[in-house]
Every structure is written in structure tokens, then in C-alpha cells.
Amino acid sequence: MVQVWLKKGKERSLWRRHPWVYDTAVQKVSGKPQNGETVQVMSFDGKFLAWASYSKDSTLRARCWSFVESETIDAQWFENKITKALAAREHLFERTSAIRVIMGEADQLPGLVVDRYGDFFVTQFQSAGVEYWRETIADILMKQAGIRGIFDRSDAATRHREGLQERVEVLRGEEPPEQIEVVEDGIRYGVDVRNGHKTGFYVDQRDSRYLAQRLAREFKLRHGRGMRALNCFCYTGGFSLALLAGGADEVVSVDSSGEALETARKNAARNGFDEQKAKWVQADVFDFLRKAREAGDTYDLVILDPPKFASSHRHVDRAARAYKDINLNGLRIVSPEGQLLTFSCSGAMDVDLFQKVIAGAVIDSKREAWMVARLGAGEDHPLMMTCPEGEYLKGLHLKLR
Ligand code: SAH
């Protein structure tokens, strides 16, 4: 048995069932583990700590599968974990056919992401450990009822840190269609699993899309007219379609990618929404907001869901300035008593700091605002309480006074 011995004191985080072992915590390795192979993690004084996968090139030298010595990490173990993960999301099918069915560390499968779109699974193998078990995992997934194929989108940059090449290919079964149609809360979306962001769709924003739909509906009931909304960084139109479905009169959507806007437009047509109500603008959001403000435009609801501005802790300061900029200008164009939904998917920026940045923007905008809710990823993206690093998406729902 290959063993990874930790330095004195480094056993503590594993006692707290945190699943990561950094290279700097390792005293010695007995044996020559292959990349991804299962190893035993031992404390400095020879006590069993965990079963883990070994990653020879990564600063995350080992990721724990299990803290129970009597468990055996084999095909049956993976089948149990995967079946459990799938069962925990079963109830979501009533709402949607786009579901994150496996969320890495939260499902005790560090580095594995699996999204389900209709009859297809899309996988991301982001650690040497899950890569090592790739065929086993694929066989188990392919056995699930109703699955026609598995597409592998293992093209995340994180693979390089694990000593793995990028890989984008059919893993099992049928080729997925160019666009897989999913239906979420009554709205149809086309998902391009080959070229789309992440595995093709921002599955994690489901609850906030539904909130946007509800806000549009409530607005219409209260005011007798549909709202005028602005969706910044709209990508393929997620929030825009939700607003249209809720009865918005005008939805202006901004993105810098012409391709994303084209897909968004097709998504709107897929749902038969009135073309007159949707305006798709190819622009830089920073410029767009500045110009909208200068022109004195206002919106009943502004949504800001930018890409990750901070890719690591080193970039947090710069990112904070960018978040401040768009939120300040975003707030300035919210109509009196209008609303703002603002998000950050930068894992390096925590909820507290994000809230401080937004508070700063509120102060500078000279507006008065209530925070009525904190927003985040849906329940299919759970956070393992023992691994807080898994938290990345956060949002605030503000009502201006
Ligand atoms: N809100 C989307 C996801 C946003 S992804 C959803 O719910 O589906 C981020 C998007 O921001 C991408 O589509 C990217 O093209 C766009 N983007 C990045 N930088 C931008 C900028 N400076 N101005 C406008 N769009 C930008």
C-alpha cells in the first residue's frame, strides 16, 4: 500500500474532514504512486487519516475520498457515491431538465463535475483522481435510466495543474445534438455542450432566474404594465428569457460576445417571445452603463452577472474595483424604487467582501437601498460544510428606497 505521510500538525485539517492535502504538508511518500492512484494518508505518528487520490504534479498533492479506514475505494464505492448524488437531485426534475448531478467535493468525488441536460450527461474530470477512474465512472453513469450519451468537456485550465491534457469528446453512447433543448421553470433553452461556457449552461443560476421571472410578474400585477429591465453579461439569455416569461415589457440584454447574443436570440424565438420586447446589444458593459447613465436612461430592474473578475486571491483588489464600477453605474440607472440583482462568481472573493463592495457602491451612488435577500447557487450545487472553498457564487437582491 502506498502511503503519504504528513508533517506533524498537518493531520488537523483532515480530522476536521477537510479533503485537501497540500504538497507542503507532505513529509514523505512511501512507494511510487501513479498519478491519480489511491493512497493512504498517514499522520506523522503513523495513524490512518484518509484514503485519497495522489496527484503528483499538483500543489493539491492528494484529495481525500474517504476518512473511514474500513472502506475500499473500488468500482462499487464509486457506484454508491454516484447513485447517492443522483438520488439527492431527483426531485429537481419536476422543475428542470438541466441539473448538476455531481458537484466534486460536495459529493465526496473531488474534481468531478457532471451536469445532466435532458438525456445526456456532460462531464468534467478536473483532478488526477477522477481521471484515473474515468472509465469506471463513465460505465456507472451510462447505466442510468434514460441516458443516451455522455459528453466529456474536460477542457478546464485546472487540468494542467493536475498534469492532465484537455479532452473534449464523446465518452459514451450517442453524439449529443448541436443544441440540447432543456426546459427550466417552463422556459426552453438550447445548450451547446461542445462550445458553451462551463458544460454549456449556467445551471447554478436557476433559482435567481426564477426570482427574476417572479419579480417581473409581481411588477406587472402591481403596476399594470410590464417592467423595463436591463440584463448585463446576458450570455445566452438566461435571465432575459426569465424576465420575458414573467411579463416584462422591455428587456435590454448586453454582452460582448456576438455568438452568445445570437444563441440568446434563438432561445427567445424558441419560446415564441415577442421580438419587439427583447433588445440584444453587443457592447462592453462598463461602457454601456456609463453611456446609459449619461443619457439618463433608467430601468425598473438591473441584473449584473459578470464573469469571474478574480481568478485568484492575488486579483481580489483589482476585481473589487471592477465590481464597484459596474455596481455603482448599475445603481445609478435603477429607477426610483427599482431593484438590482447583483452577482459575483469569484471564489476568491467571499460573501462579506462582496457585500462591502456593494455597500460602497450604494453609498457613492447616493441612493438608499435595502438588501432583501442573499442569493446563491441552487441546491444541486451544495456546499460541503467541511470544505468552505466550494463556495463561489453569491448575489444580493437590493430594493432601492
Ligand atoms: N448571466 C449569464 C452568465 C454570464 S457569463 C447567465 O446567467 O447565463 C459572462 C458573460 O459576460 C459572457 O457571456 C461574456 O461574453 C460576457 N462578458 C465578459 N466581459 C464582458 C464585458 N466587459 N462586457 C460585456 N460582456 C462581457
Coordinates of C-alpha atoms and ligand atoms in Angstrom, one line a residue:
M1 CA 0.0 0.0 0.0
V2 CA 1.3 3.4 -1.0
Q3 CA 1.3 5.8 1.9
V4 CA 1.6 9.6 2.1
W5 CA 3.0 10.7 5.5
L6 CA 2.1 14.2 6.7
K7 CA 4.2 16.6 8.7
K8 CA 3.4 17.0 12.4
G9 CA 0.4 19.2 12.8
K10 CA -0.9 18.7 9.3
E11 CA -3.3 16.0 10.4
R12 CA -5.6 18.5 12.0
S13 CA -7.5 19.7 8.8
L14 CA -8.1 16.0 8.0
W15 CA -9.5 15.4 11.4
R16 CA -12.0 18.1 10.5
R17 CA -12.7 16.1 7.3
H18 CA -11.3 18.8 5.0
P19 CA -10.4 16.8 1.9
W20 CA -7.3 18.5 0.6
V21 CA -3.6 17.7 1.3
Y22 CA -1.2 20.3 0.0
D23 CA 2.3 19.4 -1.2
T24 CA 3.8 21.5 1.6
A25 CA 2.0 19.2 4.2
V26 CA 3.7 16.1 2.9
Q27 CA 6.7 14.7 4.9
K28 CA 7.3 11.6 2.7
V29 CA 5.8 9.2 0.3
S30 CA 6.4 5.5 0.7
G31 CA 6.2 3.8 -2.7
K32 CA 5.8 5.2 -6.1
P33 CA 2.2 6.1 -6.7
Q34 CA 0.9 6.7 -10.3
N35 CA -0.9 9.9 -11.0
G36 CA -4.4 9.5 -9.6
E37 CA -3.7 6.3 -7.7
T38 CA -5.4 5.7 -4.4
V39 CA -3.1 6.2 -1.4
Q40 CA -3.4 6.0 2.4
V41 CA -2.8 9.3 4.1
M42 CA -1.0 8.9 7.5
S43 CA -0.3 11.2 10.3
F44 CA 3.4 11.8 11.4
D45 CA 2.9 9.3 14.1
G46 CA 1.5 6.6 11.9
K47 CA -2.2 6.9 12.3
F48 CA -4.6 6.4 9.4
L49 CA -6.2 9.6 8.3
A50 CA -7.8 9.0 4.9
W51 CA -8.0 7.3 1.6
A52 CA -7.0 9.8 -1.1
S53 CA -6.1 10.1 -4.7
Y54 CA -2.5 11.1 -5.4
S55 CA -1.7 13.9 -7.8
K56 CA 2.0 14.0 -8.5
D57 CA 2.2 17.4 -10.2
S58 CA -0.4 19.4 -8.3
T59 CA 0.1 21.6 -5.2
L60 CA -3.1 19.8 -4.1
R61 CA -1.0 16.6 -3.7
A62 CA -3.8 14.4 -2.5
R63 CA -7.6 14.7 -2.3
C64 CA -9.5 12.5 0.1
W65 CA -12.1 10.0 -1.0
S66 CA -12.9 8.8 2.5
F67 CA -11.9 9.2 6.1
V68 CA -13.1 5.7 7.0
E69 CA -10.4 3.1 7.1
S70 CA -12.6 0.1 6.5
E71 CA -13.9 1.5 3.2
T72 CA -12.4 0.2 -0.1
I73 CA -12.1 2.6 -3.0
D74 CA -13.2 0.5 -5.9
A75 CA -15.9 0.5 -8.6
Q76 CA -18.6 -0.4 -6.0
W77 CA -17.6 2.6 -3.9
F78 CA -17.9 4.9 -6.9
E79 CA -21.3 3.4 -7.8
N80 CA -22.5 4.1 -4.2
K81 CA -21.4 7.7 -4.3
I82 CA -22.8 8.4 -7.8
T83 CA -26.1 6.7 -7.0
K84 CA -26.4 8.8 -3.8
A85 CA -25.6 12.0 -5.7
L86 CA -28.1 11.3 -8.4
A87 CA -30.9 10.4 -5.9
A88 CA -30.3 13.7 -4.0
R89 CA -31.2 15.7 -7.1
E90 CA -34.1 13.5 -8.3
H91 CA -36.9 15.9 -7.1
L92 CA -35.5 18.7 -9.3
F93 CA -36.7 17.0 -12.4
E94 CA -40.1 18.5 -11.7
R95 CA -38.7 21.9 -12.4
T96 CA -36.0 21.4 -14.9
S97 CA -34.1 19.1 -17.2
A98 CA -30.7 20.9 -16.6
I99 CA -29.3 19.7 -13.3
R100 CA -25.8 19.5 -11.7
V101 CA -25.9 15.9 -10.6
I102 CA -22.3 15.6 -9.3
M103 CA -20.5 18.5 -7.6
G104 CA -17.0 17.4 -6.8
E105 CA -16.0 17.7 -3.1
A106 CA -19.7 18.1 -2.0
D107 CA -20.4 14.6 -3.3
Q108 CA -17.2 13.2 -2.0
L109 CA -15.9 13.0 -5.5
P110 CA -13.2 15.7 -5.6
G111 CA -12.6 17.1 -9.0
L112 CA -15.7 15.5 -10.7
V113 CA -18.4 17.7 -12.2
V114 CA -21.4 16.1 -14.0
D115 CA -24.3 18.1 -15.4
R116 CA -27.4 16.4 -16.9
Y117 CA -29.1 18.1 -19.9
G118 CA -32.1 16.1 -21.0
D119 CA -30.9 12.6 -21.9
F120 CA -27.2 13.5 -21.8
F121 CA -24.5 13.8 -19.1
V122 CA -21.7 16.3 -19.6
T123 CA -18.6 15.5 -17.5
Q124 CA -15.6 17.5 -16.3
F125 CA -12.7 15.5 -14.9
Q126 CA -10.7 18.1 -13.0
S127 CA -8.4 16.0 -10.8
A128 CA -5.9 13.2 -11.4
G129 CA -8.0 11.1 -9.1
V130 CA -11.2 11.1 -11.0
E131 CA -9.3 10.9 -14.3
Y132 CA -7.8 7.6 -13.0
W133 CA -11.3 6.2 -12.5
R134 CA -12.7 7.8 -15.7
E135 CA -13.8 4.6 -17.4
T136 CA -15.4 3.2 -14.2
I137 CA -17.3 6.5 -13.7
A138 CA -18.4 6.6 -17.3
D139 CA -19.7 3.0 -17.1
I140 CA -21.7 3.8 -14.0
L141 CA -23.2 7.0 -15.5
M142 CA -24.1 5.2 -18.7
K143 CA -26.2 2.6 -16.8
Q144 CA -28.6 5.3 -15.5
A145 CA -32.1 5.1 -16.8
G146 CA -32.8 7.2 -20.0
I147 CA -29.3 8.2 -20.7
R148 CA -28.3 8.3 -24.4
G149 CA -24.8 9.5 -24.1
I150 CA -22.0 11.2 -22.1
F151 CA -20.0 14.1 -23.5
D152 CA -16.7 14.9 -21.8
R153 CA -15.9 18.6 -21.5
S154 CA -12.6 18.2 -19.7
D155 CA -11.1 21.5 -21.0
A156 CA -10.9 23.4 -17.8
A157 CA -7.4 25.0 -17.3
T158 CA -7.3 23.3 -13.9
R159 CA -6.4 20.1 -15.7
H160 CA -2.9 21.3 -16.5
R161 CA -2.2 21.8 -12.8
E162 CA -3.0 18.1 -12.4
G163 CA -0.7 17.1 -15.2
L164 CA -3.6 16.2 -17.5
Q165 CA -4.3 17.2 -21.1
E166 CA -7.5 18.8 -22.1
R167 CA -10.1 16.5 -23.6
V168 CA -13.3 17.2 -25.4
E169 CA -15.0 14.1 -26.8
V170 CA -17.9 11.7 -26.7
L171 CA -17.2 9.5 -23.7
R172 CA -20.1 7.0 -24.1
G173 CA -23.1 6.5 -26.3
E174 CA -24.6 8.9 -28.8
E175 CA -23.2 12.2 -30.1
P176 CA -25.3 15.0 -28.5
P177 CA -27.2 17.2 -30.9
E178 CA -25.7 20.7 -31.7
Q179 CA -28.1 22.2 -29.2
I180 CA -29.7 20.1 -26.4
E181 CA -33.0 21.6 -25.5
V182 CA -33.7 21.9 -21.8
V183 CA -36.8 23.2 -20.1
E184 CA -36.4 25.1 -16.8
D185 CA -39.3 26.5 -14.9
G186 CA -41.3 26.5 -18.1
I187 CA -38.7 28.1 -20.3
R188 CA -36.8 26.5 -23.1
Y189 CA -33.1 26.9 -23.6
G190 CA -30.7 25.5 -26.2
V191 CA -27.5 24.2 -24.7
D192 CA -24.3 23.8 -26.7
V193 CA -22.3 21.3 -24.7
R194 CA -19.4 21.4 -27.1
N195 CA -18.7 25.2 -27.1
G196 CA -20.7 26.7 -24.4
H197 CA -19.2 28.1 -21.2
K198 CA -18.6 25.5 -18.4
T199 CA -20.6 22.5 -19.6
G200 CA -22.8 24.7 -21.8
F201 CA -25.1 26.5 -19.4
Y202 CA -25.1 28.4 -16.1
V203 CA -27.1 25.7 -14.3
D204 CA -26.2 27.3 -11.0
Q205 CA -28.3 30.4 -11.6
R206 CA -31.6 28.5 -11.7
D207 CA -33.1 29.9 -8.5
S208 CA -32.1 33.5 -9.4
R209 CA -33.5 33.1 -12.9
Y210 CA -36.8 32.0 -11.2
L211 CA -36.6 35.0 -8.9
A212 CA -36.2 37.3 -12.0
Q213 CA -39.3 35.7 -13.5
R214 CA -41.2 36.2 -10.3
L215 CA -40.1 39.9 -10.0
A216 CA -41.3 40.6 -13.5
R217 CA -44.7 39.0 -12.7
E218 CA -45.1 40.9 -9.4
F219 CA -44.2 44.1 -11.1
K220 CA -46.9 43.7 -13.7
L221 CA -49.5 42.9 -11.2
R222 CA -48.6 45.9 -9.1
H223 CA -48.1 48.5 -11.9
G224 CA -50.4 47.3 -14.6
R225 CA -47.5 47.3 -17.1
G226 CA -44.6 45.1 -17.7
M227 CA -41.2 46.2 -16.3
R228 CA -38.3 47.6 -18.2
A229 CA -35.3 45.6 -17.4
L230 CA -31.6 45.5 -18.1
N231 CA -29.6 42.2 -18.1
C232 CA -25.8 42.8 -18.2
F233 CA -23.5 40.0 -19.2
C234 CA -26.5 38.2 -20.6
Y235 CA -24.6 35.3 -22.3
T236 CA -27.2 33.0 -23.9
G237 CA -30.1 35.0 -22.4
G238 CA -30.8 33.1 -19.1
F239 CA -32.1 36.0 -17.1
S240 CA -33.5 37.8 -20.2
L241 CA -35.8 34.9 -21.0
A242 CA -36.9 34.6 -17.4
L243 CA -37.9 38.3 -17.4
L244 CA -39.8 37.9 -20.7
A245 CA -41.6 34.9 -19.4
G246 CA -42.6 36.9 -16.3
G247 CA -44.2 39.5 -18.5
A248 CA -41.6 42.2 -18.8
D249 CA -42.4 44.8 -21.5
E250 CA -38.8 45.6 -22.5
V251 CA -35.6 43.6 -21.8
V252 CA -32.3 45.1 -22.9
S253 CA -29.6 42.5 -22.8
V254 CA -25.9 43.3 -23.1
D255 CA -22.9 41.0 -23.8
S256 CA -19.6 41.5 -25.6
S257 CA -20.0 38.1 -27.4
G258 CA -21.9 38.2 -30.7
E259 CA -22.1 34.5 -30.7
A260 CA -23.7 34.4 -27.2
L261 CA -26.2 37.0 -28.3
E262 CA -27.1 35.0 -31.4
T263 CA -27.8 32.0 -29.3
A264 CA -29.8 34.2 -26.9
R265 CA -31.9 35.5 -29.7
K266 CA -32.6 31.9 -30.9
N267 CA -33.5 31.0 -27.4
A268 CA -36.0 33.8 -27.3
A269 CA -37.5 32.6 -30.6
R270 CA -37.6 29.0 -29.2
N271 CA -40.1 30.3 -26.6
G272 CA -42.1 32.4 -29.0
F273 CA -41.4 35.6 -27.2
D274 CA -42.3 38.9 -28.8
E275 CA -39.2 40.1 -30.7
Q276 CA -40.2 43.7 -30.1
K277 CA -39.7 43.3 -26.3
A278 CA -36.2 42.0 -26.5
K279 CA -33.3 44.1 -27.4
W280 CA -29.9 42.5 -27.8
V281 CA -26.9 44.8 -27.6
Q282 CA -23.3 43.8 -28.3
A283 CA -21.2 46.1 -26.1
D284 CA -18.8 46.3 -23.3
V285 CA -20.9 46.5 -20.1
F286 CA -18.6 49.0 -18.5
D287 CA -19.0 51.4 -21.4
F288 CA -22.7 50.6 -21.8
L289 CA -23.5 51.5 -18.2
R290 CA -21.6 54.7 -18.4
K291 CA -23.4 55.8 -21.5
A292 CA -26.8 54.8 -20.2
R293 CA -26.1 56.9 -17.2
E294 CA -25.1 59.9 -19.2
A295 CA -28.2 59.5 -21.4
G296 CA -30.4 59.5 -18.2
D297 CA -31.8 56.0 -19.0
T298 CA -33.5 54.1 -16.2
Y299 CA -34.6 50.6 -15.6
D300 CA -37.0 49.0 -13.2
L301 CA -34.6 46.1 -12.7
V302 CA -30.9 45.8 -13.4
I303 CA -29.1 42.5 -13.4
L304 CA -25.3 42.3 -13.2
D305 CA -23.9 38.8 -13.5
P306 CA -20.4 39.3 -14.8
P307 CA -17.7 36.6 -15.4
K308 CA -15.2 35.8 -12.7
F309 CA -13.3 39.0 -12.2
A310 CA -10.9 37.5 -9.6
S311 CA -9.3 34.3 -10.7
S312 CA -7.2 34.0 -7.5
H313 CA -6.6 35.8 -4.2
R314 CA -3.9 38.0 -5.8
H315 CA -6.5 39.6 -8.1
V316 CA -9.1 40.4 -5.4
D317 CA -8.3 44.1 -5.1
R318 CA -8.5 44.7 -8.8
A319 CA -11.7 42.7 -9.0
A320 CA -13.2 44.6 -6.2
R321 CA -12.7 47.8 -8.2
A322 CA -14.4 46.3 -11.2
Y323 CA -17.3 45.1 -9.2
K324 CA -17.6 48.5 -7.6
D325 CA -17.5 50.2 -11.0
I326 CA -20.4 48.2 -12.6
N327 CA -22.5 48.3 -9.4
L328 CA -22.1 52.0 -9.0
N329 CA -23.1 52.7 -12.5
G330 CA -25.8 50.0 -12.4
L331 CA -27.3 51.5 -9.3
R332 CA -27.4 55.0 -10.8
I333 CA -29.7 53.8 -13.6
V334 CA -32.2 51.9 -11.4
S335 CA -35.5 53.8 -11.4
P336 CA -36.8 55.1 -8.1
E337 CA -38.0 52.1 -6.1
G338 CA -36.4 49.9 -8.7
Q339 CA -34.3 46.7 -8.0
L340 CA -30.9 45.3 -8.5
L341 CA -29.8 41.7 -8.7
T342 CA -26.0 41.6 -8.5
F343 CA -23.7 38.6 -8.5
S344 CA -20.1 37.5 -8.2
C345 CA -18.8 34.1 -9.1
S346 CA -15.3 34.8 -7.9
G347 CA -14.5 32.1 -5.4
A348 CA -11.5 34.2 -4.2
M349 CA -13.9 37.0 -3.1
D350 CA -16.0 36.0 -0.1
V351 CA -19.6 37.0 0.7
D352 CA -18.6 39.6 3.3
L353 CA -16.2 41.4 1.0
F354 CA -18.7 41.3 -1.9
Q355 CA -21.4 42.8 0.4
K356 CA -18.9 45.5 1.5
V357 CA -18.1 46.4 -2.1
I358 CA -21.8 46.7 -3.0
A359 CA -22.4 48.8 0.1
G360 CA -19.6 51.1 -1.0
A361 CA -21.3 51.4 -4.4
V362 CA -24.7 52.2 -2.7
I363 CA -23.0 55.0 -0.7
D364 CA -21.3 56.5 -3.7
S365 CA -24.5 56.4 -5.7
K366 CA -26.2 58.4 -3.1
R367 CA -29.2 56.0 -3.2
E368 CA -30.9 54.4 -0.3
A369 CA -31.2 50.6 -0.6
W370 CA -32.4 47.6 1.3
M371 CA -30.9 44.2 0.9
V372 CA -33.9 41.9 0.8
A373 CA -32.1 38.6 0.1
R374 CA -28.8 36.9 -0.4
L375 CA -28.7 34.8 -3.5
G376 CA -26.6 31.8 -4.5
A377 CA -26.3 28.6 -6.4
G378 CA -29.2 26.2 -6.4
E379 CA -29.4 23.2 -4.1
D380 CA -27.9 20.9 -6.8
H381 CA -24.6 22.9 -6.1
P382 CA -24.4 22.2 -2.4
L383 CA -21.5 23.3 -0.2
M384 CA -19.8 20.6 1.8
M385 CA -19.7 22.2 5.3
T386 CA -16.2 20.8 5.9
C387 CA -14.9 22.3 2.6
P388 CA -15.9 26.0 2.5
E389 CA -13.6 26.6 -0.5
G390 CA -16.5 25.2 -2.6
E391 CA -18.5 28.4 -2.2
Y392 CA -18.2 30.7 -5.2
L393 CA -21.5 32.1 -6.5
K394 CA -23.1 34.8 -4.4
G395 CA -25.6 37.5 -5.1
L396 CA -27.6 40.3 -3.5
H397 CA -31.1 41.4 -4.2
L398 CA -31.4 45.1 -3.5
K399 CA -34.5 47.2 -3.4
L400 CA -34.0 50.9 -3.8
R401 CA -35.9 53.2 -1.5
Ligands
SAH1 N1 -25.5 35.8 -16.8 C1 -25.2 34.7 -17.6 C2 -23.8 34.2 -17.4 C3 -22.7 35.3 -17.6 S1 -21.2 34.7 -18.2 C4 -26.2 33.5 -17.4 O1 -26.9 33.5 -16.4 O2 -26.3 32.7 -18.3 C5 -20.4 36.1 -18.5 C6 -20.7 36.8 -19.9 O3 -20.1 38.0 -19.8 C7 -20.2 36.1 -21.1 O4 -21.2 35.8 -22.0 C8 -19.1 37.0 -21.7 O5 -19.2 37.1 -23.1 C9 -19.6 38.4 -21.1 N2 -18.6 39.4 -20.9 C10 -17.4 39.3 -20.3 N3 -16.8 40.5 -20.2 C11 -17.7 41.4 -20.7 C12 -17.7 42.8 -20.9 N4 -16.7 43.6 -20.4 N5 -18.8 43.4 -21.4 C13 -19.8 42.7 -21.8 N6 -19.9 41.3 -21.7 C14 -18.8 40.7 -21.2

